[in-house]
Amino acid sequence: MRKLVYAFSAVMLLTACGADDETDNASEEVNVEEKNSEENNSLEGQKGAEKPLSVAELDDRIDEGMNIDTYSAEVQSWAEKGQLEMEETVIVDEENTSSADILQLADGFLGVAYDEKEVTEVKMFQSAENAKEYFESL
C-alpha cells in the first residue's frame, strides 16, 4: 500500500511540475507573439508614413498667389501621409475673410495666410506661439 501511495505521490508531483513548465512555455509563446505583433504594427505604421517635410521644402511648394483649393488639397495630402501636422488655424482679420494655418514641420513651423481665393503670405517661425502672435497682430 505504501508503494502505491509513493507512486501516486510521485506521479502527482511530476504532473504538477510538468504543468508549470507548460504554463511557462505558453506564457513565453504569448510574449513572443505579442512582440512580433508590436514589431509588425510598427513597421506597418512606418510604411504608411513618409519622411516629414522641412520648412524649406514646404516653403518651396507653397507660394503667395497659390489657389486656395490647390493649397488645401496639398496640405491635407501631406497631413494624411504624416509629413506635417496642422497645429492651428488663426483668424487674421475681423471680417473673418482671411485665416492663417500654422503647420508643424520637421524643423520648425510655417504660417500660411490666405483669403477666400488664394494664399496671401507664407512665413517661417520657430514656434507655434510666435506664428499665432504674428497673425493675430495683423
PDB file of C-alpha atoms in Angstrom:
ATOM      1  CA  MET A   1       0.000   0.000   0.000  1.00  0.00           C
ATOM      2  CA  ARG A   2       2.881   2.296   0.802  1.00  0.00           C
ATOM      3  CA  LYS A   3       4.373   1.742  -2.634  1.00  0.00           C
ATOM      4  CA  LEU A   4       1.085   2.720  -4.206  1.00  0.00           C
ATOM      5  CA  VAL A   5       0.905   5.936  -2.132  1.00  0.00           C
ATOM      6  CA  TYR A   6       4.525   6.774  -3.018  1.00  0.00           C
ATOM      7  CA  ALA A   7       3.921   6.058  -6.695  1.00  0.00           C
ATOM      8  CA  PHE A   8       0.735   8.136  -6.676  1.00  0.00           C
ATOM      9  CA  SER A   9       2.541  10.998  -4.899  1.00  0.00           C
ATOM     10  CA  ALA A  10       5.402  10.846  -7.375  1.00  0.00           C
ATOM     11  CA  VAL A  11       3.001  10.930 -10.325  1.00  0.00           C
ATOM     12  CA  MET A  12       1.150  13.917  -8.834  1.00  0.00           C
ATOM     13  CA  LEU A  13       4.430  15.744  -8.185  1.00  0.00           C
ATOM     14  CA  LEU A  14       5.713  15.133 -11.701  1.00  0.00           C
ATOM     15  CA  THR A  15       2.371  16.150 -13.173  1.00  0.00           C
ATOM     16  CA  ALA A  16       2.421  19.383 -11.174  1.00  0.00           C
ATOM     17  CA  CYS A  17       5.999  20.143 -12.275  1.00  0.00           C
ATOM     18  CA  GLY A  18       5.141  19.394 -15.894  1.00  0.00           C
ATOM     19  CA  ALA A  19       2.137  21.688 -15.752  1.00  0.00           C
ATOM     20  CA  ASP A  20       4.341  24.561 -14.522  1.00  0.00           C
ATOM     21  CA  ASP A  21       6.740  24.004 -17.434  1.00  0.00           C
ATOM     22  CA  GLU A  22       3.872  24.032 -19.920  1.00  0.00           C
ATOM     23  CA  THR A  23       2.485  27.204 -18.339  1.00  0.00           C
ATOM     24  CA  ASP A  24       5.925  28.851 -18.576  1.00  0.00           C
ATOM     25  CA  ASN A  25       6.280  27.759 -22.205  1.00  0.00           C
ATOM     26  CA  ALA A  26       2.805  29.010 -23.026  1.00  0.00           C
ATOM     27  CA  SER A  27       3.491  32.418 -21.474  1.00  0.00           C
ATOM     28  CA  GLU A  28       6.817  32.626 -23.337  1.00  0.00           C
ATOM     29  CA  GLU A  29       5.000  31.864 -26.605  1.00  0.00           C
ATOM     30  CA  VAL A  30       2.429  34.567 -25.860  1.00  0.00           C
ATOM     31  CA  ASN A  31       5.213  37.082 -25.118  1.00  0.00           C
ATOM     32  CA  VAL A  32       6.990  36.219 -28.383  1.00  0.00           C
ATOM     33  CA  GLU A  33       3.721  36.570 -30.334  1.00  0.00           C
ATOM     34  CA  GLU A  34       2.992  39.940 -28.684  1.00  0.00           C
ATOM     35  CA  LYS A  35       6.492  41.195 -29.506  1.00  0.00           C
ATOM     36  CA  ASN A  36       6.178  40.089 -33.144  1.00  0.00           C
ATOM     37  CA  SER A  37       2.770  41.727 -33.397  1.00  0.00           C
ATOM     38  CA  GLU A  38       4.128  45.006 -32.000  1.00  0.00           C
ATOM     39  CA  GLU A  39       7.045  44.938 -34.454  1.00  0.00           C
ATOM     40  CA  ASN A  40       4.688  44.298 -37.383  1.00  0.00           C
ATOM     41  CA  ASN A  41       2.396  47.147 -36.321  1.00  0.00           C
ATOM     42  CA  SER A  42       5.413  49.443 -36.010  1.00  0.00           C
ATOM     43  CA  LEU A  43       6.652  48.511 -39.480  1.00  0.00           C
ATOM     44  CA  GLU A  44       3.177  48.990 -40.977  1.00  0.00           C
ATOM     45  CA  GLY A  45       2.980  52.442 -39.421  1.00  0.00           C
ATOM     46  CA  GLN A  46       6.349  53.318 -40.922  1.00  0.00           C
ATOM     47  CA  LYS A  47       5.303  52.109 -44.371  1.00  0.00           C
ATOM     48  CA  GLY A  48       2.236  54.412 -44.405  1.00  0.00           C
ATOM     49  CA  ALA A  49       4.075  57.444 -43.079  1.00  0.00           C
ATOM     50  CA  GLU A  50       6.566  59.307 -45.197  1.00  0.00           C
ATOM     51  CA  LYS A  51       9.508  61.415 -44.142  1.00  0.00           C
ATOM     52  CA  PRO A  52       8.351  64.679 -42.512  1.00  0.00           C
ATOM     53  CA  LEU A  53       8.807  67.761 -44.656  1.00  0.00           C
ATOM     54  CA  SER A  54      11.193  70.539 -43.649  1.00  0.00           C
ATOM     55  CA  VAL A  55      10.290  74.231 -43.603  1.00  0.00           C
ATOM     56  CA  ALA A  56      12.487  74.841 -46.664  1.00  0.00           C
ATOM     57  CA  GLU A  57      10.836  72.023 -48.649  1.00  0.00           C
ATOM     58  CA  LEU A  58       7.341  73.270 -47.911  1.00  0.00           C
ATOM     59  CA  ASP A  59       8.297  76.915 -48.445  1.00  0.00           C
ATOM     60  CA  ASP A  60       9.331  75.908 -51.979  1.00  0.00           C
ATOM     61  CA  ARG A  61       6.000  74.136 -52.589  1.00  0.00           C
ATOM     62  CA  ILE A  62       3.652  76.831 -51.257  1.00  0.00           C
ATOM     63  CA  ASP A  63       3.816  80.265 -52.860  1.00  0.00           C
ATOM     64  CA  GLU A  64       1.918  83.511 -52.418  1.00  0.00           C
ATOM     65  CA  GLY A  65      -0.827  83.662 -55.033  1.00  0.00           C
ATOM     66  CA  MET A  66      -1.362  79.877 -54.965  1.00  0.00           C
ATOM     67  CA  ASN A  67      -5.006  78.849 -55.428  1.00  0.00           C
ATOM     68  CA  ILE A  68      -6.642  78.119 -52.063  1.00  0.00           C
ATOM     69  CA  ASP A  69      -8.184  74.853 -53.301  1.00  0.00           C
ATOM     70  CA  THR A  70      -4.802  73.582 -54.508  1.00  0.00           C
ATOM     71  CA  TYR A  71      -3.176  74.629 -51.236  1.00  0.00           C
ATOM     72  CA  SER A  72      -5.873  72.906 -49.144  1.00  0.00           C
ATOM     73  CA  ALA A  73      -5.668  69.658 -51.124  1.00  0.00           C
ATOM     74  CA  GLU A  74      -1.870  69.503 -50.882  1.00  0.00           C
ATOM     75  CA  VAL A  75      -1.771  70.264 -47.144  1.00  0.00           C
ATOM     76  CA  GLN A  76      -4.428  67.622 -46.484  1.00  0.00           C
ATOM     77  CA  SER A  77      -2.451  65.073 -48.516  1.00  0.00           C
ATOM     78  CA  TRP A  78       0.786  65.828 -46.653  1.00  0.00           C
ATOM     79  CA  ALA A  79      -1.000  65.640 -43.297  1.00  0.00           C
ATOM     80  CA  GLU A  80      -2.535  62.253 -44.168  1.00  0.00           C
ATOM     81  CA  LYS A  81       0.920  60.938 -45.081  1.00  0.00           C
ATOM     82  CA  GLY A  82       2.325  62.149 -41.763  1.00  0.00           C
ATOM     83  CA  GLN A  83       4.637  64.668 -43.426  1.00  0.00           C
ATOM     84  CA  LEU A  84       3.271  67.619 -41.456  1.00  0.00           C
ATOM     85  CA  GLU A  85       0.848  68.390 -38.669  1.00  0.00           C
ATOM     86  CA  MET A  86      -1.769  71.122 -38.760  1.00  0.00           C
ATOM     87  CA  GLU A  87      -1.180  72.945 -35.457  1.00  0.00           C
ATOM     88  CA  GLU A  88      -3.857  75.597 -35.581  1.00  0.00           C
ATOM     89  CA  THR A  89      -5.887  77.937 -37.791  1.00  0.00           C
ATOM     90  CA  VAL A  90      -5.949  81.593 -36.775  1.00  0.00           C
ATOM     91  CA  ILE A  91      -8.483  84.211 -37.924  1.00  0.00           C
ATOM     92  CA  VAL A  92      -6.404  87.063 -39.364  1.00  0.00           C
ATOM     93  CA  ASP A  93      -8.960  89.843 -39.795  1.00  0.00           C
ATOM     94  CA  GLU A  94     -12.136  90.929 -38.055  1.00  0.00           C
ATOM     95  CA  GLU A  95     -14.320  90.210 -41.089  1.00  0.00           C
ATOM     96  CA  ASN A  96     -13.330  86.513 -40.973  1.00  0.00           C
ATOM     97  CA  THR A  97     -12.341  86.530 -44.654  1.00  0.00           C
ATOM     98  CA  SER A  98      -8.656  85.809 -44.026  1.00  0.00           C
ATOM     99  CA  SER A  99      -7.136  83.000 -41.991  1.00  0.00           C
ATOM    100  CA  ALA A 100      -3.720  81.505 -41.385  1.00  0.00           C
ATOM    101  CA  ASP A 101      -2.756  77.884 -40.914  1.00  0.00           C
ATOM    102  CA  ILE A 102       0.139  77.096 -38.618  1.00  0.00           C
ATOM    103  CA  LEU A 103       1.856  73.966 -39.901  1.00  0.00           C
ATOM    104  CA  GLN A 104       4.319  71.977 -37.793  1.00  0.00           C
ATOM    105  CA  LEU A 105       7.147  70.535 -39.834  1.00  0.00           C
ATOM    106  CA  ALA A 106      10.276  68.513 -39.098  1.00  0.00           C
ATOM    107  CA  ASP A 107      12.392  71.556 -38.246  1.00  0.00           C
ATOM    108  CA  GLY A 108      10.005  74.374 -37.386  1.00  0.00           C
ATOM    109  CA  PHE A 109       6.690  75.975 -38.205  1.00  0.00           C
ATOM    110  CA  LEU A 110       5.284  77.555 -41.333  1.00  0.00           C
ATOM    111  CA  GLY A 111       2.481  80.099 -41.232  1.00  0.00           C
ATOM    112  CA  VAL A 112       0.331  80.288 -44.343  1.00  0.00           C
ATOM    113  CA  ALA A 113      -2.170  83.149 -44.568  1.00  0.00           C
ATOM    114  CA  TYR A 114      -4.941  83.007 -47.140  1.00  0.00           C
ATOM    115  CA  ASP A 115      -8.188  84.648 -48.116  1.00  0.00           C
ATOM    116  CA  GLU A 116     -11.173  83.173 -49.916  1.00  0.00           C
ATOM    117  CA  LYS A 117      -9.258  82.774 -53.188  1.00  0.00           C
ATOM    118  CA  GLU A 118      -5.501  82.455 -52.678  1.00  0.00           C
ATOM    119  CA  VAL A 119      -2.508  82.194 -50.381  1.00  0.00           C
ATOM    120  CA  THR A 120      -1.522  85.717 -49.340  1.00  0.00           C
ATOM    121  CA  GLU A 121       1.550  85.146 -47.151  1.00  0.00           C
ATOM    122  CA  VAL A 122       3.993  82.362 -46.295  1.00  0.00           C
ATOM    123  CA  LYS A 123       6.287  82.901 -43.301  1.00  0.00           C
ATOM    124  CA  MET A 124       8.632  80.696 -41.226  1.00  0.00           C
ATOM    125  CA  PHE A 125       8.524  80.613 -37.399  1.00  0.00           C
ATOM    126  CA  GLN A 126      10.432  78.956 -34.573  1.00  0.00           C
ATOM    127  CA  SER A 127       7.292  78.135 -32.561  1.00  0.00           C
ATOM    128  CA  ALA A 128       3.531  77.899 -32.987  1.00  0.00           C
ATOM    129  CA  GLU A 129       3.097  80.636 -30.374  1.00  0.00           C
ATOM    130  CA  ASN A 130       5.252  83.059 -32.394  1.00  0.00           C
ATOM    131  CA  ALA A 131       3.199  82.323 -35.515  1.00  0.00           C
ATOM    132  CA  LYS A 132      -0.086  82.769 -33.674  1.00  0.00           C
ATOM    133  CA  GLU A 133       1.012  86.092 -32.155  1.00  0.00           C
ATOM    134  CA  TYR A 134       2.215  87.326 -35.549  1.00  0.00           C
ATOM    135  CA  PHE A 135      -1.014  86.550 -37.403  1.00  0.00           C
ATOM    136  CA  GLU A 136      -3.267  87.803 -34.606  1.00  0.00           C
ATOM    137  CA  SER A 137      -1.442  91.158 -34.645  1.00  0.00           C
ATOM    138  CA  LEU A 138      -2.122  91.764 -38.366  1.00  0.00           C
TER     139      LEU A 138
END
